[in-house]
XYZ file of C-alpha atoms in Angstrom:
563
model
C -24.522 -2.855 28.880
C -24.755 -0.408 31.776
C -28.201 0.884 32.815
C -29.851 -1.593 30.472
C -29.050 0.522 27.401
C -27.291 -0.586 24.252
C -25.886 -4.007 23.528
C -22.537 -5.748 23.300
C -20.758 -4.756 20.116
C -21.141 -1.592 18.098
C -23.702 0.137 20.332
C -22.727 0.218 24.001
C -24.352 2.359 26.681
C -24.854 5.868 25.237
C -25.433 7.381 28.679
C -22.000 6.524 30.056
C -20.050 9.736 29.422
C -17.175 8.925 31.776
C -15.125 7.242 29.084
C -14.032 8.128 25.558
C -14.664 4.779 23.862
C -16.577 1.601 24.556
C -16.811 -1.797 23.007
C -18.996 -4.650 24.146
C -17.962 -8.303 24.200
C -19.900 -11.558 24.563
C -19.456 -12.792 28.099
C -18.343 -16.380 27.398
C -14.874 -17.312 26.217
C -16.101 -19.666 23.492
C -17.809 -16.792 21.711
C -14.623 -14.777 21.337
C -12.250 -17.555 20.288
C -11.487 -17.675 16.550
C -12.871 -20.696 14.764
C -10.479 -23.305 13.296
C -11.393 -22.176 9.794
C -10.148 -18.575 9.484
C -12.820 -17.923 6.865
C -15.643 -18.635 9.318
C -15.043 -16.749 12.543
C -15.431 -13.010 13.141
C -12.634 -12.788 15.679
C -9.063 -12.613 14.441
C -6.728 -12.597 17.409
C -2.964 -12.464 17.227
C -2.149 -14.716 20.136
C 1.624 -14.311 20.111
C 3.604 -11.198 20.834
C 3.087 -8.452 23.387
C -0.672 -8.087 22.784
C -3.640 -10.278 21.986
C -4.865 -8.079 19.149
C -8.230 -8.445 17.450
C -7.945 -6.551 14.172
C -11.671 -6.344 13.446
C -12.186 -4.742 16.844
C -9.549 -2.129 16.002
C -11.513 -1.372 12.838
C -14.689 -0.796 14.841
C -12.941 1.273 17.507
C -11.621 3.508 14.736
C -15.256 4.204 13.834
C -15.777 5.422 17.376
C -13.142 7.993 16.525
C -14.777 9.237 13.305
C -12.769 7.120 10.785
C -14.842 5.900 7.828
C -14.767 2.618 5.923
C -12.458 3.195 2.977
C -13.969 0.267 1.129
C -17.171 2.304 0.822
C -15.291 4.124 -1.957
C -15.488 0.915 -4.020
C -17.850 0.950 -6.993
C -19.591 -2.192 -8.192
C -20.514 -3.010 -11.760
C -24.237 -2.881 -10.989
C -23.976 0.705 -9.739
C -22.670 2.158 -13.023
C -25.338 2.814 -15.651
C -23.104 4.782 -18.037
C -23.428 3.588 -21.650
C -20.806 3.517 -24.411
C -21.354 4.666 -28.005
C -23.050 1.372 -28.831
C -25.548 1.660 -26.016
C -23.785 -0.970 -23.927
C -23.028 -0.499 -20.242
C -19.432 0.538 -19.727
C -18.960 -1.424 -16.509
C -18.359 -5.033 -17.444
C -17.301 -4.498 -21.061
C -13.647 -4.170 -22.146
C -13.643 -0.442 -21.352
C -13.828 -1.302 -17.670
C -13.777 -4.926 -16.609
C -14.516 -6.011 -13.029
C -11.397 -6.183 -10.876
C -12.668 -8.454 -8.084
C -16.078 -10.061 -8.278
C -18.304 -7.301 -9.633
C -16.133 -4.425 -8.350
C -14.967 -2.116 -11.157
C -13.178 0.296 -8.811
C -11.537 -0.632 -5.529
C -10.327 1.925 -2.992
C -6.657 2.842 -2.898
C -5.943 1.927 0.715
C -4.920 -1.577 1.794
C -5.304 -0.915 5.524
C -7.545 -1.597 8.507
C -10.303 0.572 7.046
C -9.799 -0.457 3.426
C -9.108 -4.011 2.322
C -8.058 -5.416 5.677
C -4.248 -5.226 5.801
C -2.960 -4.945 9.401
C -1.593 -1.403 8.991
C -2.772 2.193 9.179
C -2.484 3.982 5.853
C -2.210 7.670 5.005
C -5.940 8.314 4.708
C -6.738 6.903 8.154
C -3.773 8.826 9.570
C -5.211 12.051 8.159
C -8.442 11.310 9.966
C -6.628 10.782 13.247
C -4.616 13.971 12.739
C -7.813 15.925 12.169
C -8.814 14.919 15.694
C -5.537 15.952 17.314
C -6.125 17.879 20.559
C -9.898 17.467 20.249
C -11.809 15.117 22.486
C -14.168 12.890 20.594
C -17.899 13.284 20.824
C -19.733 10.064 21.554
C -18.452 6.666 22.577
C -19.908 4.380 19.942
C -20.560 3.924 16.236
C -21.204 6.401 14.840
C -20.208 9.506 16.790
C -21.513 12.925 15.719
C -18.245 13.768 13.951
C -18.009 10.491 12.070
C -16.093 11.093 8.836
C -15.977 14.852 9.305
C -12.506 15.046 7.733
C -13.968 13.927 4.396
C -15.494 17.423 4.108
C -12.011 19.022 4.042
C -11.540 19.897 0.366
C -9.147 22.312 -1.380
C -10.653 25.598 -2.531
C -9.760 24.763 -6.137
C -8.855 21.447 -7.737
C -6.780 21.046 -10.890
C -6.901 17.690 -12.666
C -4.391 17.062 -15.448
C -4.819 14.351 -18.065
C -1.686 12.999 -19.778
C -0.715 10.058 -21.949
C 1.983 7.482 -21.167
C 4.727 9.884 -22.265
C 3.434 12.491 -19.840
C 2.230 14.647 -22.735
C -0.881 16.680 -21.802
C -4.121 15.768 -23.539
C -5.382 19.177 -24.643
C -8.704 20.672 -25.788
C -10.681 17.518 -25.042
C -14.095 17.413 -23.297
C -14.232 15.681 -19.906
C -17.607 14.636 -18.494
C -18.084 14.282 -14.746
C -20.540 11.715 -13.375
C -21.413 12.084 -9.707
C -22.265 9.112 -7.554
C -25.392 10.350 -5.786
C -26.829 7.617 -3.620
C -25.246 4.478 -5.038
C -25.959 4.475 -8.775
C -24.075 6.517 -11.403
C -26.580 7.264 -14.178
C -25.871 7.989 -17.833
C -26.296 11.754 -17.594
C -23.090 13.736 -16.922
C -23.423 16.241 -14.099
C -20.828 18.612 -15.563
C -18.596 18.918 -18.627
C -15.186 20.602 -18.815
C -12.606 21.044 -21.595
C -8.894 20.490 -20.940
C -6.689 23.534 -21.468
C -3.363 23.756 -23.294
C -1.658 21.995 -20.369
C -4.252 19.227 -20.121
C -5.949 20.650 -17.002
C -9.558 21.065 -15.998
C -10.426 23.219 -12.980
C -12.981 21.759 -10.579
C -14.773 23.644 -7.804
C -14.180 22.940 -4.142
C -16.765 20.152 -4.101
C -17.410 18.516 -7.469
C -18.940 15.387 -5.888
C -22.427 16.817 -5.330
C -23.545 17.703 -1.815
C -21.847 17.002 1.526
C -19.411 14.109 1.235
C -20.447 10.711 2.466
C -18.138 7.943 1.374
C -21.118 5.605 1.524
C -22.950 7.456 -1.249
C -20.952 10.031 -3.198
C -17.260 9.703 -2.305
C -16.321 8.461 -5.798
C -17.063 10.102 -9.137
C -16.216 9.122 -12.720
C -14.468 11.072 -15.481
C -15.290 10.298 -19.121
C -12.855 11.499 -21.770
C -13.124 11.075 -25.512
C -9.486 11.052 -26.585
C -8.974 12.245 -30.176
C -6.807 9.219 -30.942
C -3.458 8.878 -32.677
C -2.808 8.330 -36.394
C -1.199 4.935 -37.041
C 0.330 4.488 -40.492
C -2.406 5.067 -43.052
C -5.098 4.759 -40.409
C -6.643 8.089 -39.405
C -7.240 9.184 -35.850
C -10.012 7.253 -34.133
C -11.575 8.962 -31.106
C -11.909 6.549 -28.213
C -13.611 6.615 -24.829
C -11.744 6.418 -21.542
C -13.144 6.221 -18.022
C -11.379 7.099 -14.775
C -12.517 6.965 -11.153
C -11.743 9.851 -8.799
C -11.952 9.376 -5.013
C -12.576 12.119 -2.502
C -9.598 10.674 -0.595
C -7.208 12.437 -3.012
C -8.921 15.752 -2.287
C -8.818 15.218 1.481
C -5.131 14.303 1.438
C -4.279 17.309 -0.728
C -6.100 19.534 1.762
C -4.239 18.081 4.747
C -0.903 18.336 2.918
C -1.273 21.965 1.856
C -3.608 23.530 4.412
C -2.665 26.860 5.923
C -3.814 30.465 5.995
C -3.512 30.781 2.210
C -5.918 29.410 -0.401
C -5.563 25.657 -0.707
C -5.170 24.314 -4.230
C -5.165 20.626 -5.062
C -3.348 19.075 -8.032
C -4.096 15.615 -9.442
C -2.951 13.672 -12.496
C -4.613 10.931 -14.530
C -2.438 9.008 -16.961
C -4.165 7.265 -19.866
C -2.791 4.125 -21.501
C -3.475 4.802 -25.174
C -5.062 1.981 -27.121
C -4.020 3.485 -30.464
C -0.239 3.590 -30.845
C 0.302 2.568 -27.234
C 3.539 3.319 -25.402
C 4.881 0.225 -23.677
C 5.522 0.684 -19.973
C 8.205 -1.927 -19.197
C 8.006 -4.635 -16.569
C 11.591 -5.810 -17.055
C 14.843 -4.191 -15.983
C 14.213 -0.897 -17.768
C 12.253 2.303 -17.253
C 10.328 4.316 -19.798
C 12.068 7.705 -19.534
C 10.323 10.821 -20.855
C 12.286 14.081 -21.097
C 11.008 17.651 -21.226
C 12.376 21.164 -21.503
C 11.083 23.328 -18.695
C 10.917 22.470 -15.007
C 7.259 21.462 -14.967
C 7.144 18.812 -17.730
C 6.412 21.675 -20.115
C 7.735 20.776 -23.580
C 8.133 17.115 -24.493
C 11.408 16.356 -26.287
C 12.007 12.615 -26.385
C 11.441 9.253 -24.698
C 13.794 6.315 -24.335
C 14.503 3.122 -22.385
C 16.574 3.799 -19.261
C 18.317 1.054 -17.252
C 17.471 0.063 -13.706
C 19.954 0.293 -10.857
C 20.709 -2.697 -8.570
C 18.033 -1.537 -6.109
C 15.260 -1.741 -8.713
C 15.185 1.986 -9.425
C 17.657 4.164 -11.323
C 20.701 6.327 -10.653
C 21.608 9.305 -12.862
C 24.095 12.169 -12.675
C 24.277 14.652 -15.571
C 26.603 17.611 -15.882
C 25.253 18.375 -19.347
C 22.127 17.554 -21.300
C 20.462 14.298 -20.170
C 19.242 13.468 -23.713
C 19.525 14.880 -27.252
C 17.504 18.054 -27.584
C 17.023 18.488 -23.848
C 18.443 21.626 -22.241
C 21.198 21.002 -19.705
C 19.494 23.383 -17.249
C 15.845 23.776 -16.276
C 14.626 20.447 -17.628
C 12.317 17.777 -16.192
C 11.872 14.027 -16.598
C 9.191 11.439 -15.981
C 9.998 7.733 -15.521
C 7.560 4.841 -15.222
C 7.774 1.106 -14.849
C 5.526 -1.792 -13.770
C 7.112 -3.267 -10.642
C 6.371 -6.504 -8.806
C 6.578 -5.731 -5.092
C 6.124 -8.087 -2.141
C 3.837 -7.878 0.886
C 5.772 -6.042 3.551
C 7.628 -2.891 4.531
C 10.020 -1.376 2.012
C 12.479 1.467 2.628
C 12.834 3.721 -0.421
C 16.155 5.501 -0.912
C 15.616 8.784 -2.750
C 18.267 11.314 -3.761
C 17.508 14.415 -5.803
C 19.046 17.746 -6.636
C 15.754 19.422 -7.468
C 12.088 18.447 -7.294
C 11.009 14.830 -6.858
C 7.654 13.012 -6.711
C 6.974 9.277 -6.351
C 3.638 7.746 -7.377
C 2.547 4.120 -6.970
C -0.666 3.090 -8.748
C -1.554 6.747 -9.180
C -1.133 7.540 -5.495
C 1.288 10.306 -4.584
C 3.484 8.523 -2.033
C 6.325 11.035 -1.662
C 6.315 14.728 -2.558
C 9.344 17.020 -2.607
C 8.415 18.799 -5.821
C 9.572 22.157 -4.487
C 12.930 20.864 -3.264
C 16.018 22.907 -4.188
C 19.533 21.532 -3.699
C 20.824 18.014 -3.135
C 18.953 15.998 -0.510
C 18.440 12.334 0.422
C 15.304 10.825 1.992
C 14.475 7.290 3.204
C 10.687 6.922 3.596
C 9.232 3.507 4.417
C 6.014 2.262 2.804
C 3.962 -0.908 3.074
C 3.772 -2.616 -0.325
C 1.573 -5.464 -1.536
C 2.223 -8.220 -4.040
C -0.900 -7.484 -6.092
C -2.397 -4.275 -7.421
C -6.025 -3.189 -7.198
C -5.633 -0.297 -9.659
C -6.458 -0.645 -13.361
C -4.860 1.887 -15.682
C -7.383 3.825 -17.812
C -7.511 2.423 -21.305
C -6.567 -1.090 -20.283
C -9.622 -1.800 -18.133
C -7.888 -4.750 -16.494
C -5.642 -5.278 -13.515
C -1.922 -5.493 -14.247
C -0.603 -8.995 -13.677
C 0.902 -8.837 -10.224
C 2.565 -5.468 -10.823
C 2.237 -1.877 -9.641
C 2.663 1.203 -11.834
C 5.558 3.214 -10.378
C 6.024 6.768 -11.639
C 8.747 9.278 -10.782
C 8.709 12.958 -11.703
C 11.900 14.986 -11.413
C 12.954 18.526 -12.235
C 16.423 20.055 -12.350
C 17.334 23.701 -12.287
C 20.976 24.671 -12.900
C 24.278 22.890 -12.427
C 24.821 19.148 -12.109
C 21.590 17.127 -12.156
C 21.389 14.230 -9.688
C 18.483 11.831 -9.160
C 18.403 8.271 -7.798
C 15.794 5.810 -6.531
C 16.061 2.329 -5.020
C 14.213 0.238 -2.437
C 14.868 -2.660 -0.112
C 13.313 -4.433 2.829
C 12.856 -2.107 5.777
C 16.182 -1.539 7.524
C 15.652 -2.766 11.077
C 17.758 -2.063 14.167
C 20.118 -4.909 15.060
C 20.948 -4.052 18.664
C 17.762 -5.290 20.322
C 18.562 -9.013 20.468
C 17.039 -10.456 23.665
C 18.881 -12.602 26.218
C 17.619 -16.180 26.602
C 14.721 -15.479 24.211
C 14.201 -15.027 20.484
C 13.714 -11.917 18.383
C 11.495 -13.219 15.582
C 11.214 -11.454 12.220
C 8.626 -12.674 9.725
C 8.673 -12.200 5.953
C 5.890 -12.529 3.397
C 8.077 -14.425 0.934
C 10.626 -17.251 1.161
C 14.292 -16.371 1.280
C 13.800 -13.707 3.949
C 12.371 -10.739 2.090
C 9.133 -8.812 2.363
C 9.433 -7.963 6.080
C 6.062 -7.992 7.837
C 6.590 -7.655 11.577
C 8.834 -8.401 14.565
C 8.066 -9.863 17.991
C 9.748 -11.596 20.936
C 9.179 -15.336 21.396
C 10.209 -17.639 24.216
C 10.843 -20.729 22.058
C 10.802 -22.141 18.538
C 8.258 -24.925 18.737
C 5.737 -24.459 15.944
C 3.495 -26.898 14.112
C 1.557 -24.661 11.758
C -1.474 -25.566 9.713
C -4.444 -26.595 11.809
C -3.324 -24.897 15.045
C -5.422 -21.723 15.314
C -3.278 -20.397 18.149
C -0.473 -20.026 15.623
C -2.484 -17.906 13.243
C -4.736 -20.381 11.467
C -2.100 -22.003 9.282
C 0.697 -19.437 9.385
C 2.689 -17.555 12.006
C 0.111 -14.760 12.196
C -3.269 -13.714 10.826
C -1.495 -10.993 8.858
C 0.322 -13.574 6.725
C -0.548 -16.403 4.418
C -0.165 -20.088 5.163
C 2.506 -20.782 2.509
C 5.539 -19.152 0.901
C 6.849 -17.232 3.885
C 10.015 -17.216 5.975
C 11.312 -16.275 9.421
C 14.512 -15.421 11.216
C 14.985 -15.993 14.953
C 17.952 -14.365 16.701
C 18.824 -14.741 20.380
C 21.726 -14.454 22.854
C 21.717 -17.473 25.172
C 23.745 -18.327 28.292
C 25.367 -21.786 28.191
C 27.358 -23.937 30.552
C 30.573 -25.220 29.042
C 30.194 -28.610 27.344
C 29.004 -30.514 24.292
C 25.416 -29.895 23.145
C 23.059 -31.706 20.796
C 21.024 -29.222 18.732
C 17.863 -30.677 17.216
C 15.730 -29.120 14.480
C 12.418 -30.381 13.125
C 11.650 -28.656 9.828
C 9.299 -28.571 6.886
C 10.584 -26.960 4.715
C 14.136 -25.598 5.121
C 16.276 -24.271 7.973
C 19.762 -22.821 8.448
C 21.397 -22.355 11.870
C 24.546 -20.498 12.937
C 26.132 -20.110 16.369
C 28.474 -17.137 16.788
C 28.504 -16.848 12.970
C 29.676 -20.466 12.610
C 27.487 -22.741 10.498
C 25.749 -25.472 12.491
C 23.115 -26.572 9.937
C 22.514 -25.899 6.252
C 19.190 -27.515 5.374
C 17.661 -24.881 3.070
C 15.665 -27.266 0.847
C 12.002 -27.858 0.035
C 10.502 -30.982 1.631
C 7.338 -33.042 1.387
C 7.120 -33.570 5.145
C 8.904 -32.779 8.405
C 12.365 -34.179 9.045
C 14.518 -34.165 12.174
C 18.158 -33.088 12.010
C 20.608 -33.176 14.934
C 24.027 -31.562 15.054
C 26.508 -31.524 17.954
C 29.067 -28.908 18.947
C 31.080 -27.899 21.989
C 30.541 -24.469 23.513
C 32.550 -22.551 26.060
C 30.719 -21.309 29.123
C 29.152 -17.919 28.475
C 26.780 -16.141 26.095
C 26.426 -17.242 22.489
C 24.367 -15.790 19.634
C 22.184 -18.239 17.717
C 20.502 -17.410 14.392
C 17.811 -19.708 13.000
C 16.448 -19.025 9.513
C 13.451 -20.908 8.136
C 11.194 -20.949 5.072
C 7.917 -22.619 4.144
C 7.041 -23.364 0.522
C 3.649 -23.773 -1.124
C 4.826 -26.910 -2.918
C 5.563 -29.032 0.147
C 2.055 -30.419 0.399
C 2.092 -30.596 4.205
C 1.798 -28.389 7.243
C 4.700 -26.080 8.007
C 6.894 -27.141 10.922
C 9.655 -25.177 12.657
C 11.145 -26.482 15.912
C 14.574 -25.956 17.402
C 16.007 -26.970 20.780
C 19.211 -28.206 22.466
C 20.380 -30.387 25.332
C 23.672 -30.767 27.190
C 25.162 -34.248 26.889
């Protein structure tokens, strides 16, 4: 530290105002190297690629630019003292089971500031955008404007409660429990009643006092649903609990801010325990159809087929379903989808308004669209979900709740959705080096990242310089794949190409198959193939996968020699 102030790490010299950010490091190399066991060391370098990146340091540097810890929005079981009708604590009983450890609510953002994924999500991006064209104040944790964007809230906030058919839950009391300090007590801080459209209207700040994600950034709704008659059984009112993060309010403010009054709109869907509606996980969607362009008057629900891209594809010149008007109608589809870790490009086409939600998060919003348009946003998806649907109290098994809302005005109705691995440019193949693409799953899907590598000579597992058991800290040690592509200059002659692999590898040269060894193995094997090449430049593609069932360290090596 300069001038004897501060210390290495989070609190460097506060008197040095010549720079915008500081971070202190231990002086000796041994202190900054990651330990062999990735669960032990603080430092998490990516050694390969254009940068030696330490992701935890990025997290801390973000703090020096006012970005808060999103995981502070988590709520643990011990911090919820709300009781059910039997006097039992809600957190930990079937109404709301712990999701991970003792956490009953986990924040919505799997990013550097949330649960540790190596990406920047929407909420962190909003924080950065707040700071655009403003120099930061302070060069350490925490600067004077730390988390200031969390105070940006819409003037009015409208929360709608619906069931799994999208039907509003009307004339029902909703209690609000604020999280002041850390503990949510059993006394509601406010009570509202849903209107004829299922809405309650909240003030600008319903969280209680200035927002601090470390104390009051998450509140809880309690709703006593009137229940549904089943056969001869009468209606049985039942309790439901839902968590509401300030992050939704902040994102609504940033999306809609302007000179006019800012109004935020949010939806909570409840999975009914009485007469539940099944949300499919197979190759169908639950389709709900309404008259009116704002999901106004429910008409019918049905099972709709998926399209080859996992979504759906509809064109209607008349009524989309019996009883539904051919003009000025709306629809709401939902399905539980198993995604992979990686970047997915969503293909969206709509003649009219369109919204895409994943796990209750509004991912794409063109609700005011008029006319036929196509969009291709790219999102980072994960293989597991951290969101429990109200009424179930448990995490879905490896799936995410995907919801689509659509409205059509007049004329032919057109709406389509599909997704695929991120479409990457193909014209950046290096000369005499490899363009390496890595995937979170075998069989080359779930794209994670791309980098340039000089050679393919990898013995994964115990070698920390190769990511502590995998190709990178961002990926797991098993069940992944890679594709290396390169243009190489050769002398004319016959070459021996040698691959060492565990598990499988395929190789082509100029689109001609050299090796087909795409099989799971219990240990590394060496395969050599020979071919004659003309003098000049040849494109080589090497594809590789590692399986969790091989029982040995992953190995991927490929080289050649002129006879």
